[in-house]
Coordinates of N, CA and C in Angstrom, one line a residue:
Chain A
X429 N 0.8 -1.2 0.0 CA 0.0 0.0 0.0 C 0.9 1.2 0.0
X430 N 0.8 2.0 -1.1 CA 1.5 3.3 -1.1 C 0.6 4.4 -1.3
X431 N -0.4 4.5 -0.4 CA -1.4 5.5 -0.6 C -1.3 6.7 0.3
X432 N -1.4 7.9 -0.3 CA -1.4 9.1 0.4 C -2.8 9.7 0.0
X433 N -3.6 10.0 1.0 CA -4.9 10.5 0.8 C -5.1 11.9 1.2
X434 N -5.6 12.7 0.2 CA -5.8 14.1 0.4 C -7.3 14.5 0.4
X435 N -7.7 15.4 1.3 CA -9.0 16.0 1.2 C -9.0 17.5 1.5
X436 N -9.9 18.3 0.9 CA -10.8 17.9 -0.1 C -10.1 17.7 -1.5
X437 N -10.8 17.2 -2.4 CA -10.3 17.1 -3.8 C -10.3 18.5 -4.5
X438 N -11.4 19.2 -4.2 CA -11.5 20.6 -4.7 C -11.9 21.5 -3.6
X439 N -11.4 22.7 -3.6 CA -11.8 23.7 -2.7 C -11.8 25.1 -3.3
X440 N -12.9 25.8 -3.1 CA -13.0 27.2 -3.6 C -13.2 28.1 -2.3
X441 N -12.3 29.1 -2.2 CA -12.4 29.9 -1.0 C -12.2 31.4 -1.4
X442 N -12.8 32.2 -0.6 CA -12.6 33.7 -0.8 C -11.3 34.1 -0.1
X443 N -10.9 35.3 -0.4 CA -9.7 35.8 0.1 C -9.7 36.1 1.6
X444 N -10.9 36.1 2.2 CA -11.0 36.4 3.6 C -11.3 35.1 4.4
X445 N -11.4 34.0 3.7 CA -11.7 32.7 4.3 C -10.5 32.1 5.0
X446 N -10.9 31.2 6.0 CA -9.9 30.3 6.6 C -10.3 28.9 6.2
X447 N -9.4 28.1 5.7 CA -9.7 26.7 5.3 C -8.5 25.9 5.6
X448 N -8.7 24.6 5.5 CA -7.5 23.7 5.7 C -7.5 22.6 4.6
X449 N -6.4 22.2 4.2 CA -6.2 21.0 3.4 C -5.6 19.9 4.3
X450 N -6.1 18.6 4.1 CA -5.7 17.5 5.0 C -5.0 16.4 4.1
X451 N -4.1 15.8 4.8 CA -3.3 14.7 4.2 C -3.1 13.6 5.2
X452 N -3.2 12.3 4.7 CA -3.1 11.2 5.6 C -2.3 10.1 4.9
X453 N -1.4 9.4 5.6 CA -0.8 8.2 5.1 C -0.6 7.3 6.3
X454 N -0.7 6.0 6.0 CA -0.6 4.9 7.0 C 0.5 4.0 6.6
X455 N 1.6 4.5 5.9 CA 2.7 3.6 5.5 C 3.8 3.7 6.5
X456 N 3.6 4.4 7.6 CA 4.7 4.6 8.6 C 5.8 5.5 8.1
X457 N 5.6 6.3 7.1 CA 6.6 7.2 6.6 C 6.7 8.4 7.6
X458 N 8.0 8.7 7.9 CA 8.2 9.8 8.9 C 8.6 11.1 8.3
X459 N 8.6 11.2 6.9 CA 8.8 12.5 6.3 C 7.5 12.8 5.4
X460 N 7.0 14.0 5.6 CA 5.8 14.4 4.8 C 6.0 15.8 4.2
X461 N 5.4 16.0 3.1 CA 5.7 17.2 2.3 C 4.5 17.9 1.8
X462 N 4.6 19.2 1.6 CA 3.6 19.9 0.9 C 4.3 20.5 -0.3
X463 N 3.6 20.3 -1.5 CA 4.1 21.0 -2.7 C 2.9 21.8 -3.3
X464 N 3.3 22.8 -4.1 CA 2.3 23.6 -4.9 C 2.7 23.4 -6.3
X465 N 1.6 23.1 -7.2 CA 1.9 22.9 -8.6 C 0.9 23.7 -9.4
X466 N 1.5 24.5 -10.3 CA 0.7 25.2 -11.3 C 0.7 24.4 -12.6
X467 N -0.3 24.7 -13.4 CA -0.6 23.9 -14.6 C 0.7 23.8 -15.5
X468 N 1.0 22.5 -15.8 CA 2.1 22.2 -16.7 C 3.5 22.6 -16.2
X469 N 3.6 22.8 -14.9 CA 4.8 23.1 -14.2 C 5.1 22.0 -13.3
X470 N 6.4 21.8 -12.9 CA 6.7 20.8 -11.9 C 6.3 21.2 -10.5
X471 N 6.1 20.2 -9.6 CA 5.8 20.6 -8.2 C 6.9 21.4 -7.6
X472 N 6.4 22.4 -6.8 CA 7.4 23.3 -6.1 C 7.3 22.9 -4.6
X473 N 8.4 22.6 -4.0 CA 8.4 22.3 -2.6 C 8.0 23.5 -1.7
X474 N 7.1 23.2 -0.8 CA 6.8 24.3 0.2 C 7.3 23.9 1.6
X475 N 6.9 22.8 2.1 CA 7.3 22.4 3.5 C 7.7 20.9 3.5
X476 N 8.6 20.6 4.4 CA 9.0 19.2 4.7 C 8.9 19.0 6.2
X477 N 8.2 18.0 6.7 CA 8.2 17.6 8.1 C 9.0 16.3 8.2
X478 N 9.8 16.2 9.2 CA 10.6 15.0 9.4 C 10.4 14.6 10.9
X479 N 9.8 13.5 11.1 CA 9.5 13.0 12.5 C 8.6 14.1 13.2
X480 N 7.6 14.5 12.5 CA 6.6 15.5 13.0 C 7.2 16.9 13.3
X481 N 8.4 17.1 12.9 CA 8.9 18.5 13.1 C 9.2 19.1 11.7
X482 N 8.9 20.4 11.7 CA 9.2 21.1 10.4 C 10.7 21.2 10.2
X483 N 11.1 20.7 9.1 CA 12.6 20.7 8.8 C 12.9 21.6 7.6
X484 N 12.0 21.8 6.7 CA 12.3 22.7 5.6 C 11.0 23.6 5.3
X485 N 11.3 24.9 5.2 CA 10.2 25.9 4.8 C 10.9 26.7 3.7
X486 N 10.4 26.5 2.5 CA 11.0 27.1 1.3 C 10.5 28.5 1.2
X487 N 10.6 29.3 2.3 CA 10.3 30.7 2.2 C 8.8 30.9 1.8
X488 N 8.0 30.1 2.3 CA 6.5 30.2 2.0 C 5.9 31.3 2.8
X489 N 5.0 32.1 2.1 CA 4.3 33.2 2.9 C 3.5 32.6 4.1
X490 N 3.4 33.5 5.1 CA 2.8 33.0 6.3 C 1.3 32.8 6.2
X491 N 0.7 33.2 5.1 CA -0.7 32.8 4.9 C -0.9 31.3 4.7
X492 N 0.2 30.6 4.5 CA 0.1 29.1 4.5 C 0.8 28.7 5.8
X493 N 0.1 27.9 6.6 CA 0.6 27.4 7.8 C 0.4 25.9 7.9
X494 N 1.6 25.2 7.9 CA 1.5 23.7 8.0 C 1.4 23.3 9.5
X495 N 0.9 22.1 9.6 CA 0.8 21.4 10.9 C 0.9 19.9 10.8
X496 N 1.6 19.3 11.7 CA 1.7 17.8 11.6 C 1.3 17.3 13.0
X497 N 0.0 17.0 13.2 CA -0.5 16.6 14.5 C 0.1 15.2 15.0
X498 N 0.4 14.3 14.0 CA 1.0 13.1 14.4 C 1.7 12.5 13.1
X499 N 2.2 11.3 13.3 CA 3.1 10.8 12.2 C 2.3 10.4 10.9
X500 N 1.0 10.4 11.0 CA 0.1 10.0 9.9 C -0.6 11.1 9.2
X501 N -0.6 12.3 9.9 CA -1.4 13.4 9.4 C -0.6 14.6 9.1
X502 N -1.0 15.3 8.1 CA -0.4 16.6 7.7 C -1.5 17.6 7.3
X503 N -1.5 18.7 7.8 CA -2.5 19.7 7.4 C -1.8 20.9 6.8
X504 N -2.5 21.7 6.0 CA -2.1 23.0 5.5 C -3.2 23.9 5.7
X505 N -3.0 24.9 6.7 CA -4.0 25.9 7.0 C -3.8 27.1 6.1
X506 N -5.0 27.5 5.6 CA -4.9 28.6 4.6 C -5.7 29.8 5.1
X507 N -5.1 31.0 5.0 CA -5.8 32.2 5.5 C -5.4 33.4 4.7
X508 N -6.4 34.2 4.3 CA -6.1 35.4 3.5 C -5.3 35.1 2.3
X509 N -5.7 34.1 1.5 CA -5.0 33.8 0.3 C -5.3 34.8 -0.8
X510 N -4.4 34.8 -1.8 CA -4.6 35.6 -3.0 C -5.0 34.8 -4.2
X511 N -5.6 35.4 -5.2 CA -6.0 34.6 -6.4 C -4.8 33.8 -7.0
X512 N -3.6 34.4 -6.9 CA -2.4 33.7 -7.5 C -2.0 32.4 -6.7
X513 N -2.6 32.2 -5.6 CA -2.4 31.0 -4.8 C -3.2 29.8 -5.4
X514 N -4.1 30.1 -6.3 CA -4.8 29.0 -6.9 C -3.9 28.0 -7.6
X515 N -4.0 26.8 -7.2 CA -3.1 25.8 -7.8 C -3.5 24.4 -7.3
X516 N -2.8 23.4 -7.7 CA -2.9 22.0 -7.2 C -1.9 21.9 -6.0
X517 N -2.4 21.5 -4.9 CA -1.6 21.3 -3.7 C -1.4 19.8 -3.5
X518 N -0.2 19.4 -3.5 CA 0.2 18.0 -3.4 C 0.8 17.7 -2.1
X519 N 0.3 16.7 -1.4 CA 1.0 16.1 -0.2 C 1.8 14.9 -0.7
X520 N 2.8 14.7 0.0 CA 3.7 13.5 -0.3 C 4.3 13.0 1.0
X521 N 4.7 11.7 0.9 CA 5.4 11.1 2.1 C 6.6 10.3 1.6
X522 N 7.5 10.1 2.5 CA 8.8 9.4 2.1 C 9.2 8.6 3.4
X523 N 9.6 7.3 3.1 CA 10.2 6.6 4.3 C 11.6 7.1 4.5
X524 N 12.0 7.0 5.8 CA 13.3 7.5 6.1 C 14.4 6.4 5.8
X525 N 15.6 6.8 5.5 CA 16.7 5.9 5.3 C 16.8 5.3 4.0
X526 N 17.9 4.9 3.6 CA 18.2 4.2 2.3 C 17.7 2.8 2.3
X527 N 17.2 2.2 1.3 CA 17.0 2.9 0.0 C 15.6 3.6 -0.1
X528 N 15.1 4.1 1.0 CA 13.8 4.6 1.1 C 13.6 6.0 0.6
X529 N 14.5 6.5 -0.3 CA 14.3 7.9 -0.7 C 13.3 8.0 -1.9
X530 N 12.1 7.4 -1.6 CA 11.1 7.4 -2.7 C 10.0 8.3 -2.2
X531 N 9.5 9.2 -2.9 CA 8.5 10.1 -2.5 C 7.2 9.7 -3.2
X532 N 6.2 9.5 -2.4 CA 4.9 9.1 -2.9 C 3.9 10.2 -2.8
X533 N 3.2 10.6 -3.8 CA 2.3 11.7 -3.9 C 0.8 11.2 -3.7
X534 N 0.1 12.1 -3.1 CA -1.4 12.0 -3.1 C -1.9 12.5 -4.4
X535 N -3.2 12.5 -4.6 CA -3.9 13.0 -5.8 C -4.0 14.5 -5.9
X536 N -3.8 15.1 -4.8 CA -3.8 16.6 -4.8 C -5.1 17.2 -4.4
X537 N -5.1 18.4 -4.0 CA -6.3 19.2 -3.7 C -6.2 20.4 -4.6
X538 N -7.3 20.6 -5.4 CA -7.3 21.7 -6.3 C -7.9 22.9 -5.6
X539 N -7.1 24.0 -5.5 CA -7.5 25.1 -4.7 C -7.8 26.3 -5.7
X540 N -9.0 26.9 -5.6 CA -9.3 28.1 -6.3 C -9.6 29.2 -5.3
X541 N -8.9 30.3 -5.4 CA -9.1 31.5 -4.6 C -9.8 32.6 -5.4
X542 N -11.0 33.0 -4.9 CA -11.8 33.9 -5.7 C -11.9 35.3 -4.9
Chain B
X861 N 20.8 27.1 -6.0 CA 20.2 25.9 -5.7 C 20.3 24.9 -6.8
X862 N 19.9 23.6 -6.6 CA 20.1 22.6 -7.6 C 19.1 22.8 -8.7
X863 N 19.5 22.5 -9.9 CA 18.5 22.5 -11.0 C 18.7 21.3 -11.9
X864 N 17.5 20.9 -12.4 CA 17.5 19.7 -13.3 C 17.1 20.2 -14.7
X865 N 17.9 19.8 -15.7 CA 17.5 20.1 -17.1 C 16.9 18.8 -17.7
X866 N 15.6 18.9 -18.0 CA 14.9 17.7 -18.5 C 14.6 18.0 -20.0
X867 N 14.9 17.0 -20.8 CA 14.6 17.1 -22.2 C 14.2 15.8 -22.8
X868 N 13.4 15.8 -23.9 CA 12.9 17.1 -24.5 C 11.7 17.6 -23.7
X869 N 11.3 18.9 -24.1 CA 10.2 19.5 -23.4 C 8.9 18.8 -23.8
X870 N 8.8 18.4 -25.1 CA 7.6 17.7 -25.5 C 8.0 16.8 -26.7
X871 N 7.1 15.8 -26.8 CA 7.3 14.8 -27.9 C 6.0 14.4 -28.5
X872 N 6.0 14.3 -29.8 CA 4.8 13.9 -30.5 C 5.2 12.6 -31.3
X873 N 4.7 11.5 -31.0 CA 5.1 10.2 -31.6 C 3.9 9.4 -32.0
X874 N 4.2 8.4 -32.9 CA 3.2 7.5 -33.4 C 3.1 6.3 -32.4
X875 N 1.9 5.8 -32.2 CA 1.8 4.6 -31.4 C 2.7 3.5 -31.9
X876 N 3.4 2.9 -31.0 CA 4.3 1.8 -31.3 C 5.7 2.2 -31.3
X877 N 6.0 3.5 -31.4 CA 7.4 4.0 -31.4 C 7.9 4.0 -29.9
X878 N 9.3 4.0 -29.9 CA 10.0 4.1 -28.6 C 10.2 5.5 -28.3
X879 N 10.3 5.8 -27.0 CA 10.5 7.1 -26.5 C 11.7 7.2 -25.5
X880 N 12.4 8.3 -25.6 CA 13.6 8.4 -24.7 C 13.6 9.9 -24.2
X881 N 13.7 10.0 -22.9 CA 13.9 11.3 -22.3 C 14.9 11.3 -21.2
X882 N 15.5 12.4 -20.9 CA 16.6 12.4 -19.9 C 16.6 13.7 -19.0
X883 N 17.3 13.6 -17.9 CA 17.5 14.7 -17.0 C 19.0 14.8 -16.7
X884 N 19.5 16.0 -16.7 CA 20.9 16.2 -16.3 C 21.0 17.3 -15.3
X885 N 22.0 17.2 -14.5 CA 22.2 18.2 -13.4 C 23.7 18.5 -13.2
X886 N 24.0 19.7 -12.7 CA 25.3 20.0 -12.3 C 25.7 19.5 -10.9
X887 N 24.6 19.0 -10.2 CA 24.8 18.5 -8.9 C 24.5 17.0 -8.8
X888 N 25.0 16.3 -7.8 CA 24.8 14.9 -7.7 C 23.5 14.6 -6.9
X889 N 22.9 13.5 -7.1 CA 21.8 13.1 -6.3 C 22.0 11.7 -5.8
X890 N 21.3 11.3 -4.7 CA 21.4 10.0 -4.1 C 20.3 9.1 -4.7
X891 N 19.3 9.7 -5.2 CA 18.1 9.0 -5.7 C 17.6 9.7 -7.0
X892 N 17.2 8.9 -8.0 CA 16.5 9.5 -9.1 C 15.1 8.8 -9.2
X893 N 14.1 9.7 -9.3 CA 12.7 9.2 -9.4 C 12.1 9.6 -10.7
X894 N 11.3 8.8 -11.3 CA 10.5 9.2 -12.5 C 9.1 9.0 -12.3
X895 N 8.3 10.1 -12.6 CA 6.9 10.1 -12.4 C 6.1 10.4 -13.7
X896 N 4.9 10.0 -13.7 CA 4.0 10.3 -14.8 C 2.8 11.0 -14.1
X897 N 2.4 12.1 -14.7 CA 1.2 12.8 -14.2 C 0.2 13.0 -15.3
X898 N -1.0 12.6 -15.0 CA -2.2 12.8 -15.9 C -2.9 14.1 -15.5
X899 N -3.6 14.7 -16.4 CA -4.3 16.0 -16.0 C -5.2 15.8 -14.8
X900 N -5.1 16.7 -13.8 CA -6.0 16.7 -12.7 C -5.6 15.7 -11.6
X901 N -4.5 15.0 -11.8 CA -4.1 14.0 -10.8 C -2.7 14.3 -10.3
X902 N -2.4 13.6 -9.2 CA -1.0 13.8 -8.6 C 0.0 12.9 -9.4
X903 N 1.3 13.2 -9.3 CA 2.3 12.4 -10.0 C 2.3 11.0 -9.4
X904 N 2.4 10.0 -10.3 CA 2.4 8.6 -10.0 C 3.9 8.1 -10.2
X905 N 4.4 7.5 -9.2 CA 5.8 7.0 -9.3 C 5.9 5.8 -10.3
X906 N 6.8 6.0 -11.3 CA 7.0 4.9 -12.3 C 8.2 4.0 -11.9
X907 N 9.3 4.7 -11.6 CA 10.6 4.0 -11.3 C 11.4 4.8 -10.3
X908 N 12.0 4.1 -9.4 CA 12.9 4.7 -8.4 C 14.3 4.1 -8.6
X909 N 15.3 4.9 -8.6 CA 16.7 4.4 -8.8 C 17.6 4.9 -7.6
X910 N 18.3 4.0 -7.0 CA 19.0 4.3 -5.8 C 20.5 4.3 -5.8
X911 N 21.0 3.6 -6.9 CA 22.5 3.5 -7.0 C 23.0 3.9 -8.3
X912 N 24.2 4.6 -8.4 CA 24.8 5.0 -9.6 C 25.0 3.7 -10.5
X913 N 24.6 3.9 -11.8 CA 24.7 2.8 -12.7 C 23.6 1.9 -12.7
X914 N 22.7 2.0 -11.8 CA 21.5 1.1 -11.7 C 20.6 1.2 -12.9
X915 N 20.2 0.1 -13.5 CA 19.3 0.0 -14.6 C 18.1 -0.8 -14.1
X916 N 16.9 -0.2 -14.2 CA 15.7 -0.8 -13.7 C 14.6 -0.7 -14.7
X917 N 13.8 -1.8 -14.8 CA 12.7 -1.9 -15.7 C 11.4 -2.0 -15.0
X918 N 10.3 -1.5 -15.6 CA 9.0 -1.6 -15.0 C 8.1 -1.8 -16.3
X919 N 7.9 -3.0 -16.7 CA 7.1 -3.3 -17.9 C 7.8 -2.7 -19.1
X920 N 7.1 -1.8 -19.8 CA 7.8 -1.2 -21.0 C 8.7 -0.1 -20.7
X921 N 8.8 0.2 -19.4 CA 9.7 1.4 -19.0 C 11.0 0.9 -18.5
X922 N 12.1 1.6 -18.9 CA 13.4 1.3 -18.4 C 14.0 2.6 -18.0
X923 N 14.7 2.7 -16.9 CA 15.4 3.9 -16.5 C 16.7 3.6 -15.9
X924 N 17.7 4.5 -16.0 CA 19.0 4.3 -15.5 C 19.5 5.5 -14.7
X925 N 20.2 5.2 -13.7 CA 20.9 6.2 -12.8 C 22.3 6.3 -13.4
X926 N 22.6 7.5 -13.8 CA 23.9 7.7 -14.4 C 25.1 7.5 -13.5
X927 N 26.2 7.0 -14.1 CA 27.4 6.7 -13.3 C 27.9 7.9 -12.5
X928 N 27.8 9.1 -13.1 CA 28.3 10.3 -12.4 C 27.3 10.8 -11.3
X929 N 26.1 10.2 -11.2 CA 25.0 10.6 -10.3 C 24.4 11.9 -10.6
X930 N 24.8 12.4 -11.8 CA 24.2 13.7 -12.2 C 23.2 13.6 -13.4
X931 N 22.8 12.4 -13.7 CA 21.9 12.3 -14.8 C 21.1 11.0 -14.8
X932 N 20.0 11.0 -15.5 CA 19.2 9.8 -15.5 C 18.4 9.8 -16.8
X933 N 18.1 8.6 -17.4 CA 17.2 8.6 -18.5 C 16.0 7.7 -18.3
X934 N 14.9 7.9 -19.1 CA 13.8 7.0 -19.0 C 13.4 6.7 -20.5
X935 N 13.3 5.4 -20.8 CA 12.9 4.9 -22.1 C 11.5 4.2 -21.9
X936 N 10.7 4.5 -22.9 CA 9.4 3.8 -23.0 C 9.4 3.0 -24.4
X937 N 9.2 1.8 -24.3 CA 9.2 1.0 -25.6 C 7.7 0.8 -26.0
X938 N 7.6 0.7 -27.4 CA 6.3 0.4 -28.0 C 5.1 1.2 -27.4
X939 N 5.2 2.5 -27.5 CA 4.3 3.4 -26.9 C 2.8 3.1 -27.3
X940 N 1.9 3.3 -26.3 CA 0.5 3.2 -26.5 C -0.2 4.5 -26.2
X941 N -1.5 4.6 -26.6 CA -2.1 5.9 -26.3 C -2.2 6.3 -24.9
X942 N -2.3 5.4 -24.0 CA -2.4 5.7 -22.5 C -1.1 6.2 -21.9
X943 N 0.0 6.1 -22.7 CA 1.3 6.7 -22.3 C 1.2 8.2 -22.3
X944 N 0.2 8.8 -22.9 CA 0.1 10.3 -22.9 C 0.1 10.9 -21.5
X945 N 0.9 11.9 -21.4 CA 0.9 12.6 -20.1 C 2.2 13.4 -19.9
X946 N 2.4 13.9 -18.8 CA 3.7 14.6 -18.5 C 4.5 13.8 -17.6
X947 N 5.8 13.6 -18.0 CA 6.7 12.8 -17.3 C 7.7 13.7 -16.6
X948 N 7.9 13.5 -15.3 CA 8.8 14.3 -14.5 C 9.9 13.5 -14.0
X949 N 11.2 14.0 -14.0 CA 12.2 13.3 -13.2 C 12.4 14.1 -11.9
X950 N 12.9 13.5 -10.9 CA 13.2 14.2 -9.7 C 14.5 13.6 -9.1
X951 N 15.3 14.5 -8.6 CA 16.5 14.0 -7.9 C 16.4 14.3 -6.4
X952 N 16.8 13.4 -5.6 CA 16.7 13.5 -4.2 C 18.1 13.5 -3.5
X953 N 18.3 14.5 -2.7 CA 19.5 14.6 -1.9 C 19.2 15.2 -0.6
X954 N 19.6 14.5 0.5 CA 19.4 14.9 1.9 C 17.9 15.2 2.1
X955 N 17.0 14.3 1.5 CA 15.6 14.4 1.8 C 14.9 15.5 1.0
X956 N 15.7 16.3 0.2 CA 15.1 17.4 -0.5 C 15.0 17.0 -2.0
X957 N 13.9 17.3 -2.6 CA 13.6 16.9 -4.0 C 13.8 18.1 -4.9
X958 N 14.3 17.8 -6.1 CA 14.4 18.8 -7.2 C 13.8 18.2 -8.4
X959 N 12.8 18.9 -9.0 CA 12.1 18.3 -10.2 C 12.6 18.9 -11.5
X960 N 12.6 18.1 -12.5 CA 12.7 18.7 -13.9 C 11.5 19.3 -14.3
X961 N 11.5 20.1 -15.4 CA 10.3 20.8 -15.9 C 9.3 19.9 -16.6
X962 N 9.6 18.7 -16.8 CA 8.7 17.8 -17.4 C 8.8 17.6 -18.9
X963 N 8.4 16.4 -19.4 CA 8.3 16.1 -20.8 C 6.9 15.7 -21.1
X964 N 6.3 16.5 -22.0 CA 4.9 16.2 -22.3 C 4.9 15.3 -23.5
X965 N 4.3 14.1 -23.3 CA 4.2 13.1 -24.4 C 2.9 13.0 -25.0
X966 N 2.8 13.1 -26.3 CA 1.6 12.9 -27.1 C 1.8 11.7 -28.0
X967 N 0.9 10.8 -27.9 CA 0.9 9.6 -28.8 C -0.2 9.6 -29.7
X968 N 0.1 9.5 -31.0 CA -1.0 9.5 -32.0 C -1.3 8.1 -32.4
X969 N -2.6 7.7 -32.4 CA -2.9 6.3 -32.7 C -2.6 6.0 -34.1

């Protein structure tokens, strides 16, 4: 089982709304990621959590706030977003240690900011 | 930062033809990953490569981890219409991923 589950699949929110994207994996992976992807572009790394601690923040604006409540869950809290933040948001996970450097993606959450 | 050059950017081929795409970098990686992404979906892992020189197959797909650890290629043999999509390479080092810009494959029946 290499499943990463993301909800919701689609989200439309206004610029003053607060919403959250959720991600779940039960593969025992201890690294989890958030990526942002625009159409026909590669995924852009936003955040990396390793053992439930934030290890990489790629200078993401504070209107995006990640949270890792436990080893299976990863959230992305959204507040005061801009229309240019509309994109596919991908969650991914990775087992730690060699040869486990394989990143598994969820199906993504399509976010539209109006 | 690390950058990957993925080529070609796009390919238009006839069904049954073989396809080859590659990624090169000025930096080394510990792992090379190849993904396929269909419209509206997340990237799906095709092949993972963990050692320099490693050659791995997955059905009609074959990929290699370059000896210098700075490059990788993906071959698809006897293409079929469902091979259409965007193919991304990704290099992994110290848990951080770097993606190529993708190769868009179109297969004409």
